[in-house]
Amino acid sequence: MAIYNKMLVAIDLTEEAPHVLDKAMDLSKTYGAEVVLVHVVEPVGYAYGGDIPMDLTELQDQLDKAAREQLQAYGDKHGIKPENQLVLIGRPESEIHRLSEEVGADLIVVGSHGRKGFQLLLGSTANGVLHGAVCDVLAVRIQS
């Protein structure tokens, strides 16, 4: 059985986030693992293909601020150190992979909707994280 010392828990700040975080916190208690909590905000330009002729900096800053406040509430509730509560901007899969290596995580915990068919072809964050991680990945099943 593997022993985990540092867990990277990536949440999306939707109503499913508490379920994923609760599972991760149970695991961290079992293994005595340190938890790093992260949320990745995708750049606003990604949603519009980067072709909008306007400055989206203020909107991006508002999204970033809201994410930090929400993540801090989750982190504080679960006793996660403030320095281990991170909001990053970028592509979720890439940032989660980069951060997991940077902090030396030996387990990444993400939520998974278990999509099938056409939705699966489009890909998911959990699938992207799984296929590029250098450590174990736990995909917590979220009931849709």
PDB file of C-alpha atoms in Angstrom:
ATOM      1  CA  MET A   1       0.000   0.000   0.000  1.00  0.00           C
ATOM      2  CA  ALA A   2       1.324   3.425  -0.929  1.00  0.00           C
ATOM      3  CA  ILE A   3       1.883   6.028   1.730  1.00  0.00           C
ATOM      4  CA  TYR A   4       1.088   9.599   0.793  1.00  0.00           C
ATOM      5  CA  ASN A   5       2.945  12.492   2.363  1.00  0.00           C
ATOM      6  CA  LYS A   6       1.750  15.416   0.275  1.00  0.00           C
ATOM      7  CA  MET A   7      -1.585  15.608  -1.505  1.00  0.00           C
ATOM      8  CA  LEU A   8      -2.537  18.164  -4.118  1.00  0.00           C
ATOM      9  CA  VAL A   9      -6.309  18.637  -4.063  1.00  0.00           C
ATOM     10  CA  ALA A  10      -7.638  20.402  -7.153  1.00  0.00           C
ATOM     11  CA  ILE A  11     -11.203  21.681  -6.872  1.00  0.00           C
ATOM     12  CA  ASP A  12     -13.393  23.568  -9.312  1.00  0.00           C
ATOM     13  CA  LEU A  13     -15.371  25.656  -6.759  1.00  0.00           C
ATOM     14  CA  THR A  14     -18.733  24.275  -7.861  1.00  0.00           C
ATOM     15  CA  GLU A  15     -21.270  22.659  -5.542  1.00  0.00           C
ATOM     16  CA  GLU A  16     -19.319  19.383  -5.896  1.00  0.00           C
ATOM     17  CA  ALA A  17     -16.120  20.814  -4.395  1.00  0.00           C
ATOM     18  CA  PRO A  18     -17.016  19.992  -0.762  1.00  0.00           C
ATOM     19  CA  HIS A  19     -17.526  16.304  -1.670  1.00  0.00           C
ATOM     20  CA  VAL A  20     -14.080  16.102  -3.294  1.00  0.00           C
ATOM     21  CA  LEU A  21     -12.428  18.026  -0.472  1.00  0.00           C
ATOM     22  CA  ASP A  22     -14.088  15.943   2.257  1.00  0.00           C
ATOM     23  CA  LYS A  23     -12.780  12.724   0.640  1.00  0.00           C
ATOM     24  CA  ALA A  24      -9.320  14.212   0.317  1.00  0.00           C
ATOM     25  CA  MET A  25      -9.281  15.371   3.938  1.00  0.00           C
ATOM     26  CA  ASP A  26     -10.291  11.890   5.108  1.00  0.00           C
ATOM     27  CA  LEU A  27      -7.361  10.454   3.147  1.00  0.00           C
ATOM     28  CA  SER A  28      -4.968  13.064   4.482  1.00  0.00           C
ATOM     29  CA  LYS A  29      -5.918  12.136   8.048  1.00  0.00           C
ATOM     30  CA  THR A  30      -5.438   8.439   7.294  1.00  0.00           C
ATOM     31  CA  TYR A  31      -1.937   9.024   5.902  1.00  0.00           C
ATOM     32  CA  GLY A  32      -0.968  12.088   7.920  1.00  0.00           C
ATOM     33  CA  ALA A  33      -0.419  13.862   4.605  1.00  0.00           C
ATOM     34  CA  GLU A  34       0.003  17.578   4.093  1.00  0.00           C
ATOM     35  CA  VAL A  35      -2.680  19.060   1.815  1.00  0.00           C
ATOM     36  CA  VAL A  36      -2.131  21.679  -0.867  1.00  0.00           C
ATOM     37  CA  LEU A  37      -5.464  23.035  -2.126  1.00  0.00           C
ATOM     38  CA  VAL A  38      -5.616  24.539  -5.603  1.00  0.00           C
ATOM     39  CA  HIS A  39      -8.115  26.022  -7.999  1.00  0.00           C
ATOM     40  CA  VAL A  40      -7.134  26.970 -11.537  1.00  0.00           C
ATOM     41  CA  VAL A  41      -8.917  29.894 -13.185  1.00  0.00           C
ATOM     42  CA  GLU A  42      -8.826  29.691 -16.951  1.00  0.00           C
ATOM     43  CA  PRO A  43      -7.883  32.961 -18.655  1.00  0.00           C
ATOM     44  CA  VAL A  44     -10.985  34.798 -19.812  1.00  0.00           C
ATOM     45  CA  GLY A  45      -9.504  35.047 -23.305  1.00  0.00           C
ATOM     46  CA  TYR A  46      -9.698  31.227 -23.648  1.00  0.00           C
ATOM     47  CA  ALA A  47     -13.481  31.361 -23.499  1.00  0.00           C
ATOM     48  CA  TYR A  48     -13.576  33.796 -26.409  1.00  0.00           C
ATOM     49  CA  GLY A  49     -10.706  32.404 -28.439  1.00  0.00           C
ATOM     50  CA  GLY A  50      -8.598  35.446 -27.610  1.00  0.00           C
ATOM     51  CA  ASP A  51     -10.194  37.433 -30.445  1.00  0.00           C
ATOM     52  CA  ILE A  52     -12.129  40.025 -28.449  1.00  0.00           C
ATOM     53  CA  PRO A  53     -10.831  43.557 -29.101  1.00  0.00           C
ATOM     54  CA  MET A  54     -11.179  44.695 -25.474  1.00  0.00           C
ATOM     55  CA  ASP A  55      -9.217  44.591 -22.262  1.00  0.00           C
ATOM     56  CA  LEU A  56     -10.475  41.746 -20.082  1.00  0.00           C
ATOM     57  CA  THR A  57      -8.020  42.426 -17.253  1.00  0.00           C
ATOM     58  CA  GLU A  58     -10.656  43.763 -14.846  1.00  0.00           C
ATOM     59  CA  LEU A  59     -12.942  40.770 -15.424  1.00  0.00           C
ATOM     60  CA  GLN A  60     -10.000  38.374 -14.945  1.00  0.00           C
ATOM     61  CA  ASP A  61      -9.060  40.162 -11.708  1.00  0.00           C
ATOM     62  CA  GLN A  62     -12.647  39.852 -10.423  1.00  0.00           C
ATOM     63  CA  LEU A  63     -12.743  36.118 -11.218  1.00  0.00           C
ATOM     64  CA  ASP A  64      -9.367  35.654  -9.527  1.00  0.00           C
ATOM     65  CA  LYS A  65     -10.470  37.556  -6.406  1.00  0.00           C
ATOM     66  CA  ALA A  66     -13.734  35.614  -6.116  1.00  0.00           C
ATOM     67  CA  ALA A  67     -11.866  32.315  -6.525  1.00  0.00           C
ATOM     68  CA  ARG A  68      -9.337  33.263  -3.829  1.00  0.00           C
ATOM     69  CA  GLU A  69     -12.111  34.145  -1.385  1.00  0.00           C
ATOM     70  CA  GLN A  70     -14.014  30.924  -2.041  1.00  0.00           C
ATOM     71  CA  LEU A  71     -10.876  28.765  -1.874  1.00  0.00           C
ATOM     72  CA  GLN A  72      -9.827  30.454   1.375  1.00  0.00           C
ATOM     73  CA  ALA A  73     -13.210  29.657   2.921  1.00  0.00           C
ATOM     74  CA  TYR A  74     -12.769  25.960   2.039  1.00  0.00           C
ATOM     75  CA  GLY A  75      -9.163  25.940   3.178  1.00  0.00           C
ATOM     76  CA  ASP A  76      -9.871  27.650   6.474  1.00  0.00           C
ATOM     77  CA  LYS A  77     -12.801  25.330   7.186  1.00  0.00           C
ATOM     78  CA  HIS A  78     -10.531  22.302   6.777  1.00  0.00           C
ATOM     79  CA  GLY A  79      -7.493  23.739   8.554  1.00  0.00           C
ATOM     80  CA  ILE A  80      -5.324  23.983   5.451  1.00  0.00           C
ATOM     81  CA  LYS A  81      -2.439  26.409   5.917  1.00  0.00           C
ATOM     82  CA  PRO A  82      -2.916  29.712   4.039  1.00  0.00           C
ATOM     83  CA  GLU A  83       0.345  29.177   2.136  1.00  0.00           C
ATOM     84  CA  ASN A  84      -1.128  25.876   0.848  1.00  0.00           C
ATOM     85  CA  GLN A  85      -4.235  27.551  -0.593  1.00  0.00           C
ATOM     86  CA  LEU A  86      -3.407  28.472  -4.179  1.00  0.00           C
ATOM     87  CA  VAL A  87      -5.316  30.022  -7.062  1.00  0.00           C
ATOM     88  CA  LEU A  88      -3.510  29.793 -10.382  1.00  0.00           C
ATOM     89  CA  ILE A  89      -4.360  31.137 -13.815  1.00  0.00           C
ATOM     90  CA  GLY A  90      -3.926  28.903 -16.854  1.00  0.00           C
ATOM     91  CA  ARG A  91      -5.029  25.594 -18.331  1.00  0.00           C
ATOM     92  CA  PRO A  92      -6.144  23.411 -15.401  1.00  0.00           C
ATOM     93  CA  GLU A  93      -4.403  20.196 -16.500  1.00  0.00           C
ATOM     94  CA  SER A  94      -1.087  21.931 -17.190  1.00  0.00           C
ATOM     95  CA  GLU A  95      -1.107  23.975 -14.004  1.00  0.00           C
ATOM     96  CA  ILE A  96      -2.038  20.964 -11.854  1.00  0.00           C
ATOM     97  CA  HIS A  97       0.792  18.913 -13.387  1.00  0.00           C
ATOM     98  CA  ARG A  98       3.291  21.751 -12.924  1.00  0.00           C
ATOM     99  CA  LEU A  99       2.234  22.441  -9.347  1.00  0.00           C
ATOM    100  CA  SER A 100       2.237  18.773  -8.349  1.00  0.00           C
ATOM    101  CA  GLU A 101       5.871  18.496  -9.423  1.00  0.00           C
ATOM    102  CA  GLU A 102       6.778  21.853  -7.854  1.00  0.00           C
ATOM    103  CA  VAL A 103       5.401  20.924  -4.406  1.00  0.00           C
ATOM    104  CA  GLY A 104       6.447  17.269  -4.600  1.00  0.00           C
ATOM    105  CA  ALA A 105       2.928  15.864  -4.399  1.00  0.00           C
ATOM    106  CA  ASP A 106       2.647  12.087  -4.342  1.00  0.00           C
ATOM    107  CA  LEU A 107      -1.133  12.121  -4.841  1.00  0.00           C
ATOM    108  CA  ILE A 108      -3.415  14.413  -6.843  1.00  0.00           C
ATOM    109  CA  VAL A 109      -7.116  14.388  -5.944  1.00  0.00           C
ATOM    110  CA  VAL A 110      -9.662  15.683  -8.486  1.00  0.00           C
ATOM    111  CA  GLY A 111     -13.396  15.340  -9.035  1.00  0.00           C
ATOM    112  CA  SER A 112     -14.755  13.317 -11.939  1.00  0.00           C
ATOM    113  CA  HIS A 113     -18.239  13.282 -13.420  1.00  0.00           C
ATOM    114  CA  GLY A 114     -17.617   9.987 -15.195  1.00  0.00           C
ATOM    115  CA  ARG A 115     -18.823  11.298 -18.533  1.00  0.00           C
ATOM    116  CA  LYS A 116     -19.506   8.913 -21.394  1.00  0.00           C
ATOM    117  CA  GLY A 117     -19.920   9.080 -25.121  1.00  0.00           C
ATOM    118  CA  PHE A 118     -19.583  12.451 -26.823  1.00  0.00           C
ATOM    119  CA  GLN A 119     -18.743  14.291 -23.591  1.00  0.00           C
ATOM    120  CA  LEU A 120     -15.863  11.879 -23.037  1.00  0.00           C
ATOM    121  CA  LEU A 121     -14.497  12.639 -26.511  1.00  0.00           C
ATOM    122  CA  LEU A 122     -14.376  16.313 -25.611  1.00  0.00           C
ATOM    123  CA  GLY A 123     -12.179  15.456 -22.634  1.00  0.00           C
ATOM    124  CA  SER A 124     -12.310  16.453 -19.019  1.00  0.00           C
ATOM    125  CA  THR A 125      -9.964  17.992 -16.511  1.00  0.00           C
ATOM    126  CA  ALA A 126      -9.765  14.752 -14.509  1.00  0.00           C
ATOM    127  CA  ASN A 127      -8.853  12.805 -17.638  1.00  0.00           C
ATOM    128  CA  GLY A 128      -6.233  15.390 -18.606  1.00  0.00           C
ATOM    129  CA  VAL A 129      -4.718  15.317 -15.130  1.00  0.00           C
ATOM    130  CA  LEU A 130      -4.612  11.518 -15.103  1.00  0.00           C
ATOM    131  CA  HIS A 131      -2.786  11.248 -18.418  1.00  0.00           C
ATOM    132  CA  GLY A 132       0.062  13.593 -17.615  1.00  0.00           C
ATOM    133  CA  ALA A 133       0.669  13.165 -13.910  1.00  0.00           C
ATOM    134  CA  VAL A 134       3.947  11.844 -12.547  1.00  0.00           C
ATOM    135  CA  CYS A 135       2.277  10.671  -9.335  1.00  0.00           C
ATOM    136  CA  ASP A 136      -0.899   8.809  -8.346  1.00  0.00           C
ATOM    137  CA  VAL A 137      -4.237  10.423  -9.180  1.00  0.00           C
ATOM    138  CA  LEU A 138      -7.489   9.830  -7.334  1.00  0.00           C
ATOM    139  CA  ALA A 139     -10.589  10.802  -9.289  1.00  0.00           C
ATOM    140  CA  VAL A 140     -13.456  11.203  -6.822  1.00  0.00           C
ATOM    141  CA  ARG A 141     -16.729  10.197  -8.470  1.00  0.00           C
ATOM    142  CA  ILE A 142     -19.276  13.006  -8.526  1.00  0.00           C
ATOM    143  CA  GLN A 143     -22.874  11.930  -9.028  1.00  0.00           C
ATOM    144  CA  SER A 144     -24.484  13.979 -11.816  1.00  0.00           C
TER     145      SER A 144
END
